[in-house]
mmCIF file of C-alpha atoms and ligand atoms in Angstrom:
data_model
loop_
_atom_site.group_PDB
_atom_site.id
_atom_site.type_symbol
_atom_site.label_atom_id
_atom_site.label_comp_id
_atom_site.label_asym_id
_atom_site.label_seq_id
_atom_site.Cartn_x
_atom_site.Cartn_y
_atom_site.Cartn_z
ATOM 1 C CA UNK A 120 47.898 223.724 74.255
ATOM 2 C CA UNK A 121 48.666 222.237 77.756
ATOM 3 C CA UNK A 122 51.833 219.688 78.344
ATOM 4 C CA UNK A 123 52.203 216.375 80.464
ATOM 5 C CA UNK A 124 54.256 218.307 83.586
ATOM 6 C CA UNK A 125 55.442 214.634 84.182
ATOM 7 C CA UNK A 126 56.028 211.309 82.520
ATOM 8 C CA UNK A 127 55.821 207.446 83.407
ATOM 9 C CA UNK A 128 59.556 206.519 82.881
ATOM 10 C CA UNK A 129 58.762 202.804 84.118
ATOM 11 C CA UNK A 130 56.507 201.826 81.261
ATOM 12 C CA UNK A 131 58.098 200.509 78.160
ATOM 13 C CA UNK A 132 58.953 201.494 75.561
ATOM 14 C CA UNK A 133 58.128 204.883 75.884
ATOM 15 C CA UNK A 134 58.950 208.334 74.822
ATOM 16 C CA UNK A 135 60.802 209.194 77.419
ATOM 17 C CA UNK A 136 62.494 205.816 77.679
ATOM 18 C CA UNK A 137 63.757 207.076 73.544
ATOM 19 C CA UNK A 138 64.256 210.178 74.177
ATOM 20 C CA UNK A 139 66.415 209.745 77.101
ATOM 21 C CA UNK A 140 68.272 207.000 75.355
ATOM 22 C CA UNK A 141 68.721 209.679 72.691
ATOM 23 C CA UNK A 142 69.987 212.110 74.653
ATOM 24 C CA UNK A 143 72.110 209.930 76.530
ATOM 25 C CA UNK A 144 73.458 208.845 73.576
ATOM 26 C CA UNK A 145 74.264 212.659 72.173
ATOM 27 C CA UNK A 146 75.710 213.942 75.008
ATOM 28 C CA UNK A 147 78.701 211.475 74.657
ATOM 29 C CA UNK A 148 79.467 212.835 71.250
ATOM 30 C CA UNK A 149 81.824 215.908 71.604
ATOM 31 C CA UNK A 150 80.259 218.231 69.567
ATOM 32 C CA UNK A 151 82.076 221.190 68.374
ATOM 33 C CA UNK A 152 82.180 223.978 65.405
ATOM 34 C CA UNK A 153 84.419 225.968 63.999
ATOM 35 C CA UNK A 154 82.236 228.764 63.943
ATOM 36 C CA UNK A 155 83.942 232.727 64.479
ATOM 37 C CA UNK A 156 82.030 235.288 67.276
ATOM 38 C CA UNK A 157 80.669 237.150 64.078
ATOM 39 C CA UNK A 158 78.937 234.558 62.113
ATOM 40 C CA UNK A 159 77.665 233.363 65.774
ATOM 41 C CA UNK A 160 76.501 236.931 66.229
ATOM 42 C CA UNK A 161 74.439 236.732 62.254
ATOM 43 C CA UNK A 162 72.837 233.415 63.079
ATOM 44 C CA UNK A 163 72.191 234.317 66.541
ATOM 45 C CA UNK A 164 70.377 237.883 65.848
ATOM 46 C CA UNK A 165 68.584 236.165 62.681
ATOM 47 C CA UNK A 166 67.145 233.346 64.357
ATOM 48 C CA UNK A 167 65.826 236.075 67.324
ATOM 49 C CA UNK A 168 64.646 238.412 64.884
ATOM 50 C CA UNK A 169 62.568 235.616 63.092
ATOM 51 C CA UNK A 170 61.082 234.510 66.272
ATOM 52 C CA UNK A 171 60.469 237.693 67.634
ATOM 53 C CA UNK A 172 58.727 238.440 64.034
ATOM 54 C CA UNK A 173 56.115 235.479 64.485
ATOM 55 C CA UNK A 174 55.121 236.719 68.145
ATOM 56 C CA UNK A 175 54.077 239.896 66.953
ATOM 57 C CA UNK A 176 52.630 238.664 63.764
ATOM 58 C CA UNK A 177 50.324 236.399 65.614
ATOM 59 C CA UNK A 178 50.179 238.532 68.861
ATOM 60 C CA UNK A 179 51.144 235.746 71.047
ATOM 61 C CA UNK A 180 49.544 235.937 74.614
ATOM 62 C CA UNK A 181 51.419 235.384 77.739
ATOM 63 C CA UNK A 182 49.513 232.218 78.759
ATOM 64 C CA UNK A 183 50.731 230.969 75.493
ATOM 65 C CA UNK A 184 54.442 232.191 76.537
ATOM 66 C CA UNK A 185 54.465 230.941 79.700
ATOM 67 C CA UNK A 186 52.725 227.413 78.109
ATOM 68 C CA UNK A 187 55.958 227.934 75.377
ATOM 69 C CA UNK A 188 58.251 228.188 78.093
ATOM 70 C CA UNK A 189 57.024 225.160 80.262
ATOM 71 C CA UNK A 190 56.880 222.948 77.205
ATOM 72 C CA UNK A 191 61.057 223.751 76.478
ATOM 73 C CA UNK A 192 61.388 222.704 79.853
ATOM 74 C CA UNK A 193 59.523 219.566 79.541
ATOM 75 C CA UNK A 194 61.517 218.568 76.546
ATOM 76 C CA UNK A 195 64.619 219.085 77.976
ATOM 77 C CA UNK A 196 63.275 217.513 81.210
ATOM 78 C CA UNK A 197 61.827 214.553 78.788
ATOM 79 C CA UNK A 198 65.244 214.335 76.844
ATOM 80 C CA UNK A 199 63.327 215.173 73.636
ATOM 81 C CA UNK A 200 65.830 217.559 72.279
ATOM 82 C CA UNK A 201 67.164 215.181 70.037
ATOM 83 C CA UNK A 202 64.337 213.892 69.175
ATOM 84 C CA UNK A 203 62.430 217.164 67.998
ATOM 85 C CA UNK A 204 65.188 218.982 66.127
ATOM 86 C CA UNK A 205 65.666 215.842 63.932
ATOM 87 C CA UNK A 206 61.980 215.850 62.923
ATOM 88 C CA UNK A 207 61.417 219.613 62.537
ATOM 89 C CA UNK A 208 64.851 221.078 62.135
ATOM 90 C CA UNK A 209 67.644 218.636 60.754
ATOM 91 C CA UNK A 210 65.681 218.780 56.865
ATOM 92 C CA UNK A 211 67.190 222.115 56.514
ATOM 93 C CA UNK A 212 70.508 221.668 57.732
ATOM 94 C CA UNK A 213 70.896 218.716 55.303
ATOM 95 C CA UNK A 214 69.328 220.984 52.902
ATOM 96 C CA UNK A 215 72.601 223.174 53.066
ATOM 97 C CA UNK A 216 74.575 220.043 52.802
ATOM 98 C CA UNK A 217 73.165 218.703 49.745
ATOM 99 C CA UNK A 218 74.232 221.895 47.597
ATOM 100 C CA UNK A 219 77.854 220.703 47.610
ATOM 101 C CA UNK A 220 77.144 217.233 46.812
ATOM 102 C CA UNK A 221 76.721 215.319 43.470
ATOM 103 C CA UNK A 222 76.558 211.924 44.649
ATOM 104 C CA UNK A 223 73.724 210.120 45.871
ATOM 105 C CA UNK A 224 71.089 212.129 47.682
ATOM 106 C CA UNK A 225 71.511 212.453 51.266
ATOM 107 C CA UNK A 226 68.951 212.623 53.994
ATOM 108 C CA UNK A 227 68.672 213.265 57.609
ATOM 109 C CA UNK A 228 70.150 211.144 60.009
ATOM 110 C CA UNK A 229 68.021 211.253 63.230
ATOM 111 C CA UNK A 230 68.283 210.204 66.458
ATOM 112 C CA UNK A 231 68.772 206.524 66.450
ATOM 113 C CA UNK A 232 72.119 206.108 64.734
ATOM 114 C CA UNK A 233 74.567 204.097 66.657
ATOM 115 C CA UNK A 234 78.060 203.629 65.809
ATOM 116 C CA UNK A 235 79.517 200.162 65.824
ATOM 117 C CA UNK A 236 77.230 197.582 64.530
ATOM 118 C CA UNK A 237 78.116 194.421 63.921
ATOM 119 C CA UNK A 238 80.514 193.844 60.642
ATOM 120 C CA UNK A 239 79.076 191.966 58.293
ATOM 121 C CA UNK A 240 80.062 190.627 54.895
ATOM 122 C CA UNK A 241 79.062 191.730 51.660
ATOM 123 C CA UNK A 242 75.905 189.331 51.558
ATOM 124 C CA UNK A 243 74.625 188.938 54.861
ATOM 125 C CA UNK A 244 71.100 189.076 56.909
ATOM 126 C CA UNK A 245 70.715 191.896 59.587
ATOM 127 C CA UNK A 246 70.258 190.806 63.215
ATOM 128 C CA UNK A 247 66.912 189.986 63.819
ATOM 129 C CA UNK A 248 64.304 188.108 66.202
ATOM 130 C CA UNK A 249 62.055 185.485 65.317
ATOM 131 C CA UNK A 250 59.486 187.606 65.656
ATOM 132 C CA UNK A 251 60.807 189.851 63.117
ATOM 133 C CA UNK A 252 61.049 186.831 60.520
ATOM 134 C CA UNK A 253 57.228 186.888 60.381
ATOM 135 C CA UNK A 254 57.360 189.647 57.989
ATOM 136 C CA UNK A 255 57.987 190.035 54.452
ATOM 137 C CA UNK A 256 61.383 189.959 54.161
ATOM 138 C CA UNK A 257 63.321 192.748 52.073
ATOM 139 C CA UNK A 258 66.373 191.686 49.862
ATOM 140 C CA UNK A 259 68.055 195.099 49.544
ATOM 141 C CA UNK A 260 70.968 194.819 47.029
ATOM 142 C CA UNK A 261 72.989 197.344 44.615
ATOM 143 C CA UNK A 262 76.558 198.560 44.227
ATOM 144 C CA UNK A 263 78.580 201.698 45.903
ATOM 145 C CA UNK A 264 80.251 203.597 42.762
ATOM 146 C CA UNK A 265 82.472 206.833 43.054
ATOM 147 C CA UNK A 266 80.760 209.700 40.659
ATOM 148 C CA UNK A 267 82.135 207.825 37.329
ATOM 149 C CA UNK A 268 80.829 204.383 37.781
ATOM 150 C CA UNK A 269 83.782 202.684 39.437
ATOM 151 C CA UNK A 270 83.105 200.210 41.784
ATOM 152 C CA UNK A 271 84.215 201.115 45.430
ATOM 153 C CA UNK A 272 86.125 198.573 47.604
ATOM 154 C CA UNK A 273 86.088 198.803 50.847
ATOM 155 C CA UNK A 274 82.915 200.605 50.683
ATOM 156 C CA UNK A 275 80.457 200.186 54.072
ATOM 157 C CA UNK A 276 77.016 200.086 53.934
ATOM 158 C CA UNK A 277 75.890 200.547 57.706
ATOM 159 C CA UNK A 278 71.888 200.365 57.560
ATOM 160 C CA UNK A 279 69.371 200.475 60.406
ATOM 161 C CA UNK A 280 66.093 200.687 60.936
ATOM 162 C CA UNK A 281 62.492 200.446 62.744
ATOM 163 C CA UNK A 282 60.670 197.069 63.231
ATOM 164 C CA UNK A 283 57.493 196.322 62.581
ATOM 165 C CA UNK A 284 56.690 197.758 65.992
ATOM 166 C CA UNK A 285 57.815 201.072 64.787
ATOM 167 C CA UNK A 286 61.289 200.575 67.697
ATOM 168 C CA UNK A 287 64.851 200.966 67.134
ATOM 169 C CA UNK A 288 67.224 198.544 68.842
ATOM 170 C CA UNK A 289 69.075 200.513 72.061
ATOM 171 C CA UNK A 290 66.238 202.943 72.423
ATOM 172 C CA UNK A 291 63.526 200.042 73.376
ATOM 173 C CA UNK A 292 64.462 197.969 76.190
ATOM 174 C CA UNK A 293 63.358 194.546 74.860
ATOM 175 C CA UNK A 294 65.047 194.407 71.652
ATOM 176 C CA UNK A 295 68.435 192.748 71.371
ATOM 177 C CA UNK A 296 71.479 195.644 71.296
ATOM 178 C CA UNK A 297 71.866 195.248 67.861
ATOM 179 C CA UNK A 298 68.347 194.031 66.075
ATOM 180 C CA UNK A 299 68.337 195.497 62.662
ATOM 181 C CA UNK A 300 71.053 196.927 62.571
ATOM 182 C CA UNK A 301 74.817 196.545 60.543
ATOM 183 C CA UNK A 302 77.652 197.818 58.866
ATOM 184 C CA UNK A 303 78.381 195.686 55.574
ATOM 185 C CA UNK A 304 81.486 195.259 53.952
ATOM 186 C CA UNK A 305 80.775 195.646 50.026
ATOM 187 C CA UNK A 306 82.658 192.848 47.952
ATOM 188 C CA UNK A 307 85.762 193.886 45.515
ATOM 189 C CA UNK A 308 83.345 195.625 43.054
ATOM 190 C CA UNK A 309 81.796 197.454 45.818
ATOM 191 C CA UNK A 310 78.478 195.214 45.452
ATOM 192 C CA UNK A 311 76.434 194.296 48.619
ATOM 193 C CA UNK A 312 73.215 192.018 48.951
ATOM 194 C CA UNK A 313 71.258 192.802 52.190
ATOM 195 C CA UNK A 314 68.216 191.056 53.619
ATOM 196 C CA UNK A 315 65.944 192.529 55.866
ATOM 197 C CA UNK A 316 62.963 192.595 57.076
ATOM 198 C CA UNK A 317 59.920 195.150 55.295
ATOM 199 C CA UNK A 318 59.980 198.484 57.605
ATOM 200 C CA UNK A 319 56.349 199.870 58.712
ATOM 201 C CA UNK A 320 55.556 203.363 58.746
ATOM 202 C CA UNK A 321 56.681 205.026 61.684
ATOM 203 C CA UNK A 322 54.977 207.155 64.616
ATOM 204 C CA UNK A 323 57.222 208.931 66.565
ATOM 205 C CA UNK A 324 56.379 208.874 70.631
ATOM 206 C CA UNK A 325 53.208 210.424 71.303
ATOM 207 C CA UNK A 326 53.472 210.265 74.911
ATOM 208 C CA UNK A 327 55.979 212.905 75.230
ATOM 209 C CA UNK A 328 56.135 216.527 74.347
ATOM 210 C CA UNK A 329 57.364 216.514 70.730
ATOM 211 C CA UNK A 330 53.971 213.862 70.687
ATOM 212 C CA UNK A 331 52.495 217.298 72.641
ATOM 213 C CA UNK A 332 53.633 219.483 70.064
ATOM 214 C CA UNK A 333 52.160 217.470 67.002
ATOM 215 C CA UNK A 334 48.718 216.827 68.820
ATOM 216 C CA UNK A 335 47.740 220.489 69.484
ATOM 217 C CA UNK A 336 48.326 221.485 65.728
ATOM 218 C CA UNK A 337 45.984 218.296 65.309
ATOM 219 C CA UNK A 338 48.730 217.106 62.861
ATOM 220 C CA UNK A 339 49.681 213.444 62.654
ATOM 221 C CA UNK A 340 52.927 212.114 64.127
ATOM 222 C CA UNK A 341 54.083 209.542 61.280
ATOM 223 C CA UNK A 342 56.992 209.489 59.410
ATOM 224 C CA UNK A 343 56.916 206.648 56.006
ATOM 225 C CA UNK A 344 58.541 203.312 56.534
ATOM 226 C CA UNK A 345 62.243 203.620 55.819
ATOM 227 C CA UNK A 346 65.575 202.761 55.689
ATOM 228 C CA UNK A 347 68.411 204.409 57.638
ATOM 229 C CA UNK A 348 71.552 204.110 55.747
ATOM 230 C CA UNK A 349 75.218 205.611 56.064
ATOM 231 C CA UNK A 350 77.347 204.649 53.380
ATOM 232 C CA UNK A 351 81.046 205.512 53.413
ATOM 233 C CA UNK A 352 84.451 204.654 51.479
ATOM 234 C CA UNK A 353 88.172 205.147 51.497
ATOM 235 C CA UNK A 354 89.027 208.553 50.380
ATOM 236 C CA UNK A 355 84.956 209.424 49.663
ATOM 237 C CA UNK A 356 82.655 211.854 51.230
ATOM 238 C CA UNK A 357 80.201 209.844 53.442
ATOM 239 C CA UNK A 358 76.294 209.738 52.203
ATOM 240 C CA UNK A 359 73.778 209.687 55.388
ATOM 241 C CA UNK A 360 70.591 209.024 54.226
ATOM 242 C CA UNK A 361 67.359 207.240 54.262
ATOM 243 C CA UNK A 362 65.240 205.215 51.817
ATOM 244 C CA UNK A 363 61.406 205.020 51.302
ATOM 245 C CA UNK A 364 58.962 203.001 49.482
ATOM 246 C CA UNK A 365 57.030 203.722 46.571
ATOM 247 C CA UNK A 366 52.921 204.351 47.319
ATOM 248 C CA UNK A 367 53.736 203.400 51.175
ATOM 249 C CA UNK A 368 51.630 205.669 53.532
ATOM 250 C CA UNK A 369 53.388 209.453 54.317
ATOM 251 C CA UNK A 370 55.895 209.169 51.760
ATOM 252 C CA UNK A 371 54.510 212.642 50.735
ATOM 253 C CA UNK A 372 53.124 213.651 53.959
ATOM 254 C CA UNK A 373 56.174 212.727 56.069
ATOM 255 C CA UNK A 374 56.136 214.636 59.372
ATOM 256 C CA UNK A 375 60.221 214.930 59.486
ATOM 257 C CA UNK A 376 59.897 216.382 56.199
ATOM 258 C CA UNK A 377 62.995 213.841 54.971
ATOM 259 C CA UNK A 378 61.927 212.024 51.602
ATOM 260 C CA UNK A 379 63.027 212.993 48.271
ATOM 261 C CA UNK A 380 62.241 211.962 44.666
ATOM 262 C CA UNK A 381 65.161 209.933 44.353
ATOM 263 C CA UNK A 382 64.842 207.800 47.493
ATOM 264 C CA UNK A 383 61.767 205.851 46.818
ATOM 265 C CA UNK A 384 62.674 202.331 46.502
ATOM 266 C CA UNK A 385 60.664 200.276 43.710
ATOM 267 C CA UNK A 386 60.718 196.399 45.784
ATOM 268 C CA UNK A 387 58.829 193.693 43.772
ATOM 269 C CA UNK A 388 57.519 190.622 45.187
ATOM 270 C CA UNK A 389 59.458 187.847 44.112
ATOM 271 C CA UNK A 390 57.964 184.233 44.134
ATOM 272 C CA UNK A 391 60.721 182.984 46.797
ATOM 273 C CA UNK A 392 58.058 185.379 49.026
ATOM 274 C CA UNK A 393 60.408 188.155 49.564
ATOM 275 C CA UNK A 394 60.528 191.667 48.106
ATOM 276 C CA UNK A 395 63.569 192.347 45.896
ATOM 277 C CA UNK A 396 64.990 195.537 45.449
ATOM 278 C CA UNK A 397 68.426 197.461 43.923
ATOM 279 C CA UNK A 398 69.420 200.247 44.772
ATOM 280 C CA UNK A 399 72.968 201.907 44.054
ATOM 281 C CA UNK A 400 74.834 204.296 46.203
ATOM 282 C CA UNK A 401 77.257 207.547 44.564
ATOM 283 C CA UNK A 402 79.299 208.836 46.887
ATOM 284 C CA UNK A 403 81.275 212.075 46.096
ATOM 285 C CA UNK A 404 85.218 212.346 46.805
ATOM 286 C CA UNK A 405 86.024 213.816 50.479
HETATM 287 C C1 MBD B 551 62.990 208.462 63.344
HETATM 288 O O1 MBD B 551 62.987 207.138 63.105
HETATM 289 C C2 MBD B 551 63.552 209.238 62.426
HETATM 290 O O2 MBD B 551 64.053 208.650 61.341
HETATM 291 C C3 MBD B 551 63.597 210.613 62.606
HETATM 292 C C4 MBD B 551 64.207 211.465 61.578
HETATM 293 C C5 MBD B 551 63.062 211.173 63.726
HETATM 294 C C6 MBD B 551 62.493 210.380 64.662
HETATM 295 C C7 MBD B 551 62.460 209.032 64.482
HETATM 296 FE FE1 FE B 552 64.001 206.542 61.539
#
């Protein structure tokens, strides 16, 4: 396996052009843990161990350390950080997080969530381009419950997602800041009526190392068209998720290893020329 030692960063859209938007974008969260010195210490001598394990088991070479090394420095260099732990790592850590949870199944969030979107009521069209109107559109409705049925007022449904292009608003330069994306207000019964546009499958950026790191295992870099989807309410535990589409390409072979069962959407063509789909959210108490 070699890597790119260096990457255009004045074409666009580019890997590099996401993944430094990404990173940009993480390092102004304050991230912090409440995690003691000896559970830091556990995870810490586990994960070594377990690497240390595969070296030997597959009696890694030192060109293929120092090609290891050089690659974590190009996707540092590249900004892909956030990029390749939410493909190959964030599945388990939402994993963990799903044992406690009843509710709606959750799924990872990845590295194109921005907080903020525009408000919009509970039956509203997402931001979108002319362009973007070209494709089927997708009337996405349902209702947010609490784990006994009730309705949930002042429930938000903040959804966004990739357009047919396969880019996310703030991480390609020539979409407008907010295309396809908001944060809906549900109505008194906690019902909401979306319309979007049909989402494509998506290939994350090849040009880059994570693209590096997919190529030389000659796997593909696709991920199933989807929905991105945070949905939150007074006094409930947040859901962050993502929703699929039934038969659509990768839905089982989904290189951020994110779908589940229960997150295939079912959208029928209506005669209006728009697929029509419910879906309702459950979200467990906080
Ligand atoms: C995406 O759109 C995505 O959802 C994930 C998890 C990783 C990269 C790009
Ligand atoms: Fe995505």
């Amino acid at each position: 396996m070699t890597t790119a030692a260096h990457t255009d960063v004045t074409a666009s859209p580019t890997a590099v052009g996401s993944g430094t938007a990404a990173t940009d974008k993480f390092k102004n969260e304050r991230v912090w843990a409440d995690t003691p010195p000896e559970r830091v210490a556990a995870i810490a001598k586990d994960a070594l161990a377990a690497l240390n394990q595969v070296i030997l088991d597959h009696e890694v070479t030192y060109p293929e350390y120092r090609v290891l090394k050089q690659w974590l420095i190009d996707v540092g260099e590249g900004g892909e950080w956030p990029l390749f732990l939410d493909v190959f790592i964030e599945h388990s850590v939402e994993e963990v997080l799903a044992k406690s949870r009843k509710g709606t199944k959750g799924s990872i969030e990845g590295p194109y969530y921005i907080p903020g979107a525009p408000q919009l009521p509970s039956v509203a069209t997402l931001p979108m381009r002319d362009e973007d109107r070209k494709v089927t559109p997708l009337v996405f409705s349902g209702q947010v419950t609490d784990l006994e049925g009730n309705g949930l007022a002042g429930a938000h449904v903040e959804i966004w997602h990739a357009d047919d292009d396969g880019y996310y608003s703030q991480f390609a330069p020539h979409l407008p800041e907010w295309n396809l994306r908001g944060d809906i207000a549900v109505d008194d019964n906690g019902h909401y009526e979306i319309t979007t546009i049909q989402p494509a499958p998506y290939q994350i950026p090849t040009d880059g190392p994570t693209g590096a790191f997919v190529a030389a295992q000659a796997a593909h870099p696709w991920r199933p068209a989807h929905l991105h989807l945070i949905v939150s309410a007074p006094g409930k535990s947040a859901v962050t998720t993502q929703l699929y589409f039934r038969g659509g390409e990768y839905v089982d072979d989904d290189v951020a290893t994110a779908t589940k069962p229960e997150l295939i959407l079912d959208p029928v063509a209506g005669e209006d020329g728009k697929n029509h789909v419910t879906y309702d959210f459950v979200l467990d108490p906080a």
